[in-house]
Coordinates of C-alpha atoms in Angstrom, one line a residue:
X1 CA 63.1 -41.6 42.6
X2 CA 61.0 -41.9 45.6
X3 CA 58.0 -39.0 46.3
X4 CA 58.7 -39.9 50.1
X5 CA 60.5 -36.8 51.6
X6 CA 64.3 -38.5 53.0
X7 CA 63.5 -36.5 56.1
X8 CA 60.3 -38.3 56.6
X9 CA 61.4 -41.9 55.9
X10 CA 62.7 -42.5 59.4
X11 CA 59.0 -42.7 60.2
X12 CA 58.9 -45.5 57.8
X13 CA 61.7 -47.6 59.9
X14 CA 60.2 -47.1 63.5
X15 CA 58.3 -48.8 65.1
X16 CA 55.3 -46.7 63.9
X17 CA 52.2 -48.0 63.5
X18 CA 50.4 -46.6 60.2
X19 CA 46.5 -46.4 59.2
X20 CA 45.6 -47.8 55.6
X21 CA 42.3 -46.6 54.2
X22 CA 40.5 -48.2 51.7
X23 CA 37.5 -47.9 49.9
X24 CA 34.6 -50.5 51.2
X25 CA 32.4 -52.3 48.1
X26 CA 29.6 -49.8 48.9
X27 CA 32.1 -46.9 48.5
X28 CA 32.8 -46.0 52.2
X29 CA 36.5 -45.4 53.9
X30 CA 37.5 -48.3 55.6
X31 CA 40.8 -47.5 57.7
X32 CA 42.5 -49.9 60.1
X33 CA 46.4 -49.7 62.2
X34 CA 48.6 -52.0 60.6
X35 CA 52.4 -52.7 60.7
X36 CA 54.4 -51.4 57.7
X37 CA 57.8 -51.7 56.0
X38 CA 59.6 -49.3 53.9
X39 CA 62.6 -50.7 51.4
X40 CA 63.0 -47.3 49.8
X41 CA 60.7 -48.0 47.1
X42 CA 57.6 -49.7 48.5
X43 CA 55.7 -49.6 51.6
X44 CA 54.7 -52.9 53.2
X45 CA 52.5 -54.6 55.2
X46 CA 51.1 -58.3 56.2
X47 CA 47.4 -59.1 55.4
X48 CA 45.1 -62.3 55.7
X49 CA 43.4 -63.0 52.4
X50 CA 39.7 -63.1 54.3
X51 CA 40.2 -59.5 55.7
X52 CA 37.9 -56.8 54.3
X53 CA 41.2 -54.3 53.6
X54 CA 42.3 -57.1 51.2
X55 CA 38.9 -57.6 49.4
X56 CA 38.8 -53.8 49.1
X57 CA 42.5 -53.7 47.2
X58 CA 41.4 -56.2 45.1
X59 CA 38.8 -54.3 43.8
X60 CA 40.5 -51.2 44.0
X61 CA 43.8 -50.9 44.4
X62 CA 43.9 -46.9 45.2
X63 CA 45.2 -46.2 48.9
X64 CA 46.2 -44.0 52.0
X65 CA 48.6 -44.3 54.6
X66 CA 49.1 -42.4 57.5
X67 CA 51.7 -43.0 60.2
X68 CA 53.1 -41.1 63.3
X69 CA 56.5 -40.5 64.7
X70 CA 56.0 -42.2 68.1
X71 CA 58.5 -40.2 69.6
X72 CA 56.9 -36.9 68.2
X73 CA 53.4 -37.3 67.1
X74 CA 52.6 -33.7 65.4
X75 CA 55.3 -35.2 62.7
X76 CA 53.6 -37.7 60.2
X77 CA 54.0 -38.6 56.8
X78 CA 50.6 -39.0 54.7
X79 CA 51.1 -41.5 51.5
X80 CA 48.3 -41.9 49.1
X81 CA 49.2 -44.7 46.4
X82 CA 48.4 -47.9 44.5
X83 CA 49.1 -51.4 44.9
X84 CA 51.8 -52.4 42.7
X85 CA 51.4 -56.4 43.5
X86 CA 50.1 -59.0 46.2
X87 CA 52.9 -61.7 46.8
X88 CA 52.3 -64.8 49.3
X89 CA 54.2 -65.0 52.6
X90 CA 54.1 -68.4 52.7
X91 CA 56.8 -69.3 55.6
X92 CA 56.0 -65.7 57.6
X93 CA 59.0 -64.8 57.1
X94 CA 57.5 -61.2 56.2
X95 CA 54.9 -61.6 59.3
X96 CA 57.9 -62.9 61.4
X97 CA 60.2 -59.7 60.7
X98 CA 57.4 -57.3 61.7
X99 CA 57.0 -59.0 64.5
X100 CA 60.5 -58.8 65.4
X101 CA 59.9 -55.0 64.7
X102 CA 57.4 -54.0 66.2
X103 CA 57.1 -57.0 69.4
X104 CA 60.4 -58.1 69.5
X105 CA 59.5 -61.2 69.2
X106 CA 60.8 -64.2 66.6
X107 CA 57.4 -65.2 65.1
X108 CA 54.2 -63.7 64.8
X109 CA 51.8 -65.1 67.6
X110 CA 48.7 -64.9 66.0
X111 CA 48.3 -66.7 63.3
X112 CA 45.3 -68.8 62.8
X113 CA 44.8 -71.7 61.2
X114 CA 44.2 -71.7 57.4
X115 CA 45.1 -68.1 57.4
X116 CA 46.5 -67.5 54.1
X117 CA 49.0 -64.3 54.3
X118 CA 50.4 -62.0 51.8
X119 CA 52.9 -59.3 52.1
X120 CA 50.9 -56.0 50.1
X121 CA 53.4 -53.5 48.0
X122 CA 52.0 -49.8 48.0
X123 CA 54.0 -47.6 45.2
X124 CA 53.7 -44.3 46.7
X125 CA 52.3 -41.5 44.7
X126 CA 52.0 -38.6 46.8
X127 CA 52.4 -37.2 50.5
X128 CA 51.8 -34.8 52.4
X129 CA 53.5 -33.9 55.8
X130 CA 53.5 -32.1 59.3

């Protein structure tokens, strides 16, 4: 059983853009936007393997997520939870379906090259709400 609230989850689906917050190697916050997926068990996002976020989860796999109706933003949903496991992306097809979500567009248009992407699955352990 999920600790997400079923009222809240249609926050997860939208197109709304959630904040991640780590914490740095020097044991600062470190919080970016990022595009997340929700399958009912896991929240999920895209990262590069050279960004900072990912370094930080490596080391420390504790987490926050914070994300905003975009058609009402008083109502959010607050996760805090761990990374249950790193896979590779390694046709985009993850990368490609957010973009689709959130650009409506067929492939992500800005990859680099060389960028290595994974797709990051966040157990949730607790929320809060508004």
């Amino acid at each position: 059983m999920s600790v997400i609230p079923e009222d809240l989850e249609d926050i997860l689906n939208k197109r709304s853009f959630a904040h991640i917050a780590t914490i740095g190697p020097k044991g600062e916050p470190q919080s970016s936007p990022v595009w997340i997926d929700w399958d009912g068990q896991y929240l999920k996002f895209s990262q590069t393997t050279t960004r900072q976020k990912y370094r930080n989860l490596q080391r420390e796999p504790r987490l926050a997520i914070s994300a905003l109706d975009p058609e009402q933003p008083y109502r959010y949903i607050e996760v805090r939870g761990r990374v249950a496991r790193v896979e590779d992306d390694p046709d985009r097809a993850f990368i490609n379906r957010m973009a689709k979500k959130y650009m409506d567009a067929d492939e992500y248009p800005y990859d680099q090259p060389g960028d290595h992407r994974v797709i990051v699955y966040v157990e949730p352990q607790h929320t809060t709400r508004m």
